[in-house]
XYZ file of C-alpha atoms in Angstrom:
412
model
C 0.000 0.000 0.000
C 1.247 3.517 -0.764
C 2.619 5.645 2.065
C 1.822 9.337 2.459
C 3.672 11.568 4.928
C 1.759 14.453 6.514
C 3.478 16.998 8.762
C 1.563 19.387 11.023
C 3.345 22.426 12.444
C 2.811 23.975 15.858
C -0.012 26.319 14.848
C -1.840 23.409 13.180
C -1.905 21.434 16.462
C -2.049 24.361 18.906
C -5.340 23.257 20.531
C -7.386 20.082 20.858
C -9.842 21.472 18.296
C -7.015 22.006 15.803
C -5.696 18.502 16.460
C -9.191 17.178 15.643
C -9.233 19.239 12.457
C -5.828 17.837 11.463
C -6.970 14.310 12.326
C -9.917 14.658 9.923
C -7.453 15.429 7.121
C -5.478 12.333 8.052
C -8.682 10.287 8.045
C -9.485 11.500 4.537
C -6.109 10.233 3.264
C -6.620 6.876 4.991
C -9.992 6.648 3.228
C -8.156 7.344 -0.040
C -6.182 4.142 0.536
C -2.912 5.430 1.995
C -0.984 4.231 4.986
C -0.099 7.527 6.643
C 2.927 8.638 8.635
C 2.010 11.815 10.518
C 4.862 13.982 11.822
C 3.808 16.430 14.524
C 5.440 19.465 16.089
C 4.879 20.577 19.666
C 1.754 22.646 20.279
C 2.383 26.289 19.390
C 4.486 28.053 22.042
C 5.275 24.876 23.986
C 8.886 24.448 22.788
C 9.736 28.062 23.704
C 8.225 27.457 27.145
C 10.312 24.312 27.642
C 13.484 26.064 26.467
C 12.742 28.865 28.946
C 12.349 26.391 31.790
C 15.692 24.790 30.981
C 17.395 28.196 30.933
C 15.885 29.179 34.287
C 16.847 25.875 35.890
C 20.391 25.638 34.517
C 21.893 28.570 32.575
C 24.926 26.420 31.650
C 22.777 23.381 30.900
C 23.803 19.845 29.970
C 22.834 19.534 26.276
C 21.668 15.950 26.784
C 19.154 16.990 29.437
C 18.116 19.977 27.316
C 17.144 17.535 24.561
C 15.293 15.304 27.033
C 13.161 18.246 28.184
C 12.643 20.091 24.898
C 11.670 16.954 22.928
C 8.763 16.265 25.286
C 6.490 18.789 23.554
C 6.272 16.634 20.438
C 5.589 13.519 22.530
C 2.456 15.139 23.965
C 1.137 16.122 20.538
C 1.838 12.659 19.084
C -0.097 10.942 21.866
C -3.053 13.331 21.589
C -3.180 12.936 17.804
C -3.114 9.124 18.083
C -5.924 9.200 20.668
C -7.990 11.521 18.456
C -7.580 9.178 15.482
C -8.501 6.170 17.617
C -11.697 7.988 18.639
C -12.437 8.199 14.892
C -12.013 4.371 14.660
C -8.766 4.722 12.725
C -6.034 2.278 13.855
C -3.288 4.682 14.965
C -0.295 4.539 17.255
C 2.132 7.214 18.466
C 5.879 6.764 18.079
C 8.670 8.670 19.752
C 11.912 9.100 17.823
C 13.768 6.389 19.741
C 10.988 3.866 19.146
C 11.138 4.056 15.330
C 14.180 4.389 15.731
C 15.243 7.614 14.023
C 19.017 7.344 14.323
C 21.078 10.545 14.530
C 24.625 11.564 15.324
C 25.475 12.752 18.837
C 25.296 16.520 18.245
C 22.716 17.377 20.901
C 20.485 20.307 20.013
C 21.458 20.177 16.337
C 21.613 16.475 15.506
C 21.751 15.157 11.944
C 19.651 12.214 10.798
C 21.783 9.229 9.838
C 19.269 6.423 9.276
C 15.578 5.552 9.616
C 15.103 1.759 9.594
C 11.642 0.935 8.239
C 11.148 -2.499 9.809
C 9.227 -1.486 12.949
C 6.656 0.732 11.252
C 6.233 -1.568 8.250
C 5.589 -4.505 10.567
C 2.841 -2.548 12.339
C 1.342 -1.429 9.017
C 1.303 -5.105 8.030
C -0.606 -5.905 11.233
C -3.336 -3.378 10.476
C -2.046 -0.043 11.782
C -3.102 2.655 9.295
C -1.484 5.734 10.872
C 1.865 6.100 12.611
C 1.994 9.394 14.500
C 5.668 10.230 14.930
C 7.030 12.917 17.237
C 9.014 15.274 15.003
C 12.266 17.079 15.800
C 13.788 14.180 17.752
C 15.847 11.022 17.414
C 18.308 8.831 19.270
C 22.082 9.156 19.423
C 24.612 6.307 19.071
C 24.883 6.436 22.880
C 21.146 5.816 23.248
C 20.293 9.346 24.351
C 17.390 11.434 23.012
C 18.548 14.078 20.522
C 16.804 17.042 18.916
C 17.369 18.223 15.360
C 17.408 21.988 15.829
C 15.305 24.645 14.155
C 12.978 23.268 11.474
C 13.595 19.759 12.725
C 10.030 18.561 12.197
C 10.097 19.551 8.510
C 13.381 17.672 8.173
C 11.913 14.664 10.011
C 8.963 14.574 7.603
C 11.112 14.653 4.469
C 13.464 12.016 5.882
C 10.529 9.659 6.557
C 9.156 10.295 3.061
C 12.548 9.343 1.611
C 12.970 6.271 3.818
C 9.475 4.893 3.084
C 9.436 5.932 -0.594
C 6.303 7.985 0.060
C 4.132 9.192 -2.805
C 4.364 12.711 -1.367
C 5.190 14.699 1.755
C 2.509 17.236 2.711
C 3.676 20.044 5.005
C 0.687 21.653 6.740
C 1.350 25.111 8.102
C -0.403 28.447 8.652
C 0.180 29.702 5.100
C -1.504 28.301 2.003
C 1.596 27.866 -0.152
C 4.708 29.512 -1.541
C 4.232 33.031 -2.897
C 6.151 35.086 -5.448
C 7.058 37.345 -2.519
C 5.788 38.228 0.936
C 2.075 39.121 0.573
C 2.472 41.514 3.495
C 4.755 43.689 1.349
C 2.778 43.627 -1.892
C -0.844 42.650 -2.395
C 0.117 41.549 -5.931
C 2.025 38.538 -4.563
C 0.729 35.356 -6.209
C 0.651 31.814 -4.885
C 2.719 29.453 -7.026
C 1.159 26.134 -8.054
C 4.619 24.585 -8.444
C 8.203 25.586 -7.757
C 11.471 23.783 -8.488
C 13.587 22.404 -5.637
C 16.483 24.731 -6.499
C 14.271 27.816 -6.466
C 12.705 26.811 -3.152
C 16.143 26.131 -1.684
C 17.313 29.631 -2.641
C 14.136 31.248 -1.315
C 14.368 29.279 1.956
C 18.027 30.230 2.432
C 17.170 33.873 1.721
C 14.670 34.056 4.538
C 11.356 32.820 3.091
C 10.148 30.986 6.192
C 7.671 28.605 4.543
C 10.126 25.680 4.587
C 13.416 25.155 6.368
C 16.529 24.924 4.210
C 17.588 21.501 5.520
C 14.246 19.935 4.606
C 14.415 21.299 1.043
C 18.011 20.061 0.646
C 16.910 16.601 1.748
C 13.875 16.609 -0.545
C 16.016 17.624 -3.530
C 18.610 14.948 -2.803
C 16.067 12.129 -2.521
C 13.542 13.540 -5.043
C 10.738 13.728 -2.466
C 7.722 15.639 -3.758
C 6.817 18.274 -1.178
C 3.479 20.025 -0.955
C 3.073 23.114 1.243
C -0.496 23.895 2.238
C -2.596 25.429 4.983
C -4.288 23.352 7.656
C -6.888 26.110 8.021
C -8.284 26.101 4.459
C -11.028 23.810 3.244
C -9.803 20.595 1.631
C -8.904 20.833 -2.033
C -6.757 18.348 -3.966
C -5.153 21.216 -5.914
C -4.409 23.314 -2.813
C -0.973 24.548 -1.836
C 2.311 24.631 -3.717
C 4.115 21.541 -4.995
C 7.910 21.631 -4.670
C 9.238 19.288 -7.329
C 11.839 18.669 -10.028
C 12.549 21.372 -12.559
C 11.011 19.490 -15.487
C 7.685 19.189 -13.616
C 7.262 22.967 -13.280
C 4.698 24.157 -15.812
C 5.173 27.892 -15.399
C 7.948 29.479 -17.413
C 8.493 32.833 -15.738
C 12.166 33.776 -15.832
C 11.961 34.869 -12.191
C 9.969 32.763 -9.712
C 10.120 35.067 -6.727
C 11.589 38.032 -4.886
C 13.047 37.319 -1.450
C 14.447 39.592 1.194
C 16.375 39.495 4.444
C 15.821 42.535 6.620
C 18.430 42.122 9.347
C 21.701 42.231 7.431
C 24.948 44.097 8.115
C 27.707 45.151 5.722
C 31.220 45.019 7.138
C 34.335 46.396 5.439
C 37.942 45.748 6.405
C 39.813 48.793 5.162
C 43.361 48.483 3.827
C 44.296 44.838 4.284
C 47.318 43.307 2.569
C 46.597 42.071 -0.957
C 48.486 38.780 -0.783
C 47.866 35.069 -1.222
C 46.047 33.634 1.779
C 44.510 36.878 3.015
C 40.957 35.643 2.404
C 41.652 32.519 4.468
C 43.181 34.660 7.213
C 40.001 36.745 7.363
C 37.240 34.202 6.885
C 38.831 31.376 8.881
C 38.520 33.238 12.216
C 35.027 34.421 11.264
C 33.920 30.829 10.639
C 35.462 29.682 13.939
C 33.530 32.449 15.716
C 30.277 31.202 14.179
C 29.756 34.230 11.936
C 27.536 33.362 8.988
C 29.226 35.255 6.149
C 27.147 35.657 3.011
C 28.138 38.168 0.309
C 31.851 38.887 -0.244
C 33.397 41.604 -2.389
C 37.094 42.468 -2.703
C 37.883 45.930 -4.031
C 40.554 46.738 -6.609
C 44.039 46.634 -5.122
C 46.146 49.762 -4.798
C 49.826 49.565 -3.865
C 49.485 46.115 -2.356
C 46.487 47.037 -0.147
C 42.798 46.303 -0.678
C 39.420 46.604 1.050
C 37.393 43.475 1.804
C 33.602 43.738 2.247
C 31.284 41.014 3.494
C 27.745 40.739 4.842
C 26.457 38.839 7.851
C 23.364 38.829 10.087
C 23.172 42.028 12.083
C 23.141 40.139 15.394
C 26.573 38.684 14.586
C 28.364 42.025 14.095
C 29.879 42.089 17.603
C 31.128 38.537 17.164
C 32.705 39.451 13.808
C 34.375 42.542 15.251
C 35.810 40.506 18.110
C 37.082 37.763 15.777
C 38.828 40.322 13.544
C 40.343 42.180 16.508
C 41.737 38.939 17.930
C 43.148 37.918 14.550
C 44.834 41.320 14.315
C 46.310 40.937 17.806
C 47.724 37.538 16.848
C 49.373 39.129 13.816
C 47.394 37.010 11.335
C 45.961 40.043 9.548
C 46.630 43.776 9.503
C 43.988 46.324 8.598
C 43.440 50.033 9.081
C 39.815 49.941 10.232
C 36.666 47.787 10.369
C 33.520 49.674 9.391
C 30.084 48.171 10.070
C 26.870 49.340 8.395
C 23.982 47.803 10.329
C 21.191 49.511 8.374
C 21.144 47.357 5.240
C 18.875 44.670 3.808
C 19.350 42.007 1.153
C 16.902 41.725 -1.749
C 17.137 38.862 -4.240
C 15.435 37.645 -7.387
C 15.368 33.865 -7.895
C 14.462 31.786 -10.931
C 15.671 28.758 -12.883
C 14.731 30.691 -16.024
C 17.827 32.852 -15.537
C 19.926 30.009 -16.900
C 18.511 30.499 -20.373
C 17.518 34.189 -20.376
C 19.974 37.075 -20.645
C 19.329 40.545 -19.285
C 17.785 39.696 -15.904
C 20.469 41.607 -14.006
C 20.094 44.619 -16.290
C 16.322 44.708 -15.731
C 16.810 44.359 -11.977
C 19.366 47.156 -11.753
C 17.312 49.468 -13.989
C 14.252 48.890 -11.803
C 16.187 49.854 -8.673
C 17.737 52.854 -10.416
C 14.299 54.097 -11.452
C 13.272 54.035 -7.781
C 16.509 55.832 -6.800
C 17.685 52.838 -4.744
C 21.474 52.649 -4.419
C 23.116 49.218 -4.610
C 25.963 48.636 -2.134
C 26.967 45.031 -2.932
C 25.990 42.580 -5.702
C 26.376 38.800 -5.822
C 25.087 36.366 -8.412
C 24.676 32.650 -8.909
C 23.203 30.615 -11.731
C 19.624 31.186 -10.586
C 19.893 34.121 -8.158
C 20.913 37.797 -8.068
C 21.227 39.449 -4.655
C 21.888 43.068 -3.743
C 22.530 44.874 -0.477
C 20.637 48.157 -0.162
C 19.682 50.603 2.588
C 17.090 48.904 4.781
C 14.654 51.831 4.517
C 14.247 51.076 0.787
C 13.700 47.323 1.188
C 9.916 47.205 0.755
C 10.063 49.676 -2.135
C 12.682 47.510 -3.853
C 10.654 44.308 -3.387
C 7.519 45.935 -4.805
C 9.405 47.426 -7.758
C 11.079 44.141 -8.680
C 7.821 42.223 -8.335
C 6.266 44.672 -10.813
C 9.282 44.676 -13.163
C 9.217 40.910 -13.625
C 5.378 40.831 -13.696
C 5.222 38.123 -11.078
C 1.519 38.671 -10.496
C 0.996 36.934 -13.860
C 1.360 33.167 -14.251
C 3.961 32.173 -16.829
């Protein structure tokens, strides 16, 4: 029998009424002939509460006990969902990560999935179980301890189960009804996409579109798992949501699929560093060790053996970057005249697989920003993405202008 994976996020299971609503959707898929693996998050707000309790109890906490406490939110939801399904006369059973078992490495708080053996669940399906309700976000380490997968862990859990069980599809139920051409809160012209390619979704997720977590999209692309993003609050419709799939399954042919943005960026410039082999490693090695997430990098033209090096990072990592550079300077690894931080910038990007075969996208983007008198500070490009750093106060204007320029309100 075919397996379908359904994942319900925290807002979708926030109350008993919402759990019942989600359970009805599961029941509909069982009636359609699927064996269903349901991945559940903790009820909305519960994980933050548990994290807060750990912090109050032990500021310098043991990561193993942190995982034991924080993973409990999903266990509650899984049990309640299984009970709700049983009340609907659907054979269901809850499973914690260790019972499957979902095997991870030992990196507590940010564990990586290593293997999901299918024997236990398949045996129960063979004995008449129709729904396995699995606690998301958690697994078991090689030492036999409970682990958690970090932010977005339930999405990642769902995709991993879909890959392991060769599921027909992985449905991610959330509080939005799909993937949009841009944030509908910024422009009312934003349009829901029926389909989007894995690569486009991966870029949008990494650029701050919070519909799906980056790790889950990476996993889906690697194992060719069809993902569908849809709202648990809308009425049932077989064509609802957005399907994330392979490039050749995308019907629309817009050059640009979407406009993404990241509001909280900072631009940092090391002024007058030596222009010599190894200088980039001397700069970005210490930044990586300090946990600074460097994104865009630009090296200016060299003059008399000196150059300026500019990079962007999240604004909340500026202090960490400044400290890492100061320590590297003290150790004599690098020499620079000054480090200038601009914490009032934002990143705006256009993304689309159509860029591979269409020239002039960058020119249209830059002309659109020029026409709105928006100054570009840094530019980076990839095969399917162009990103610019601009003053944060112009971010919404830039997003709206680019959405209009590429006529994203129209289906391709």
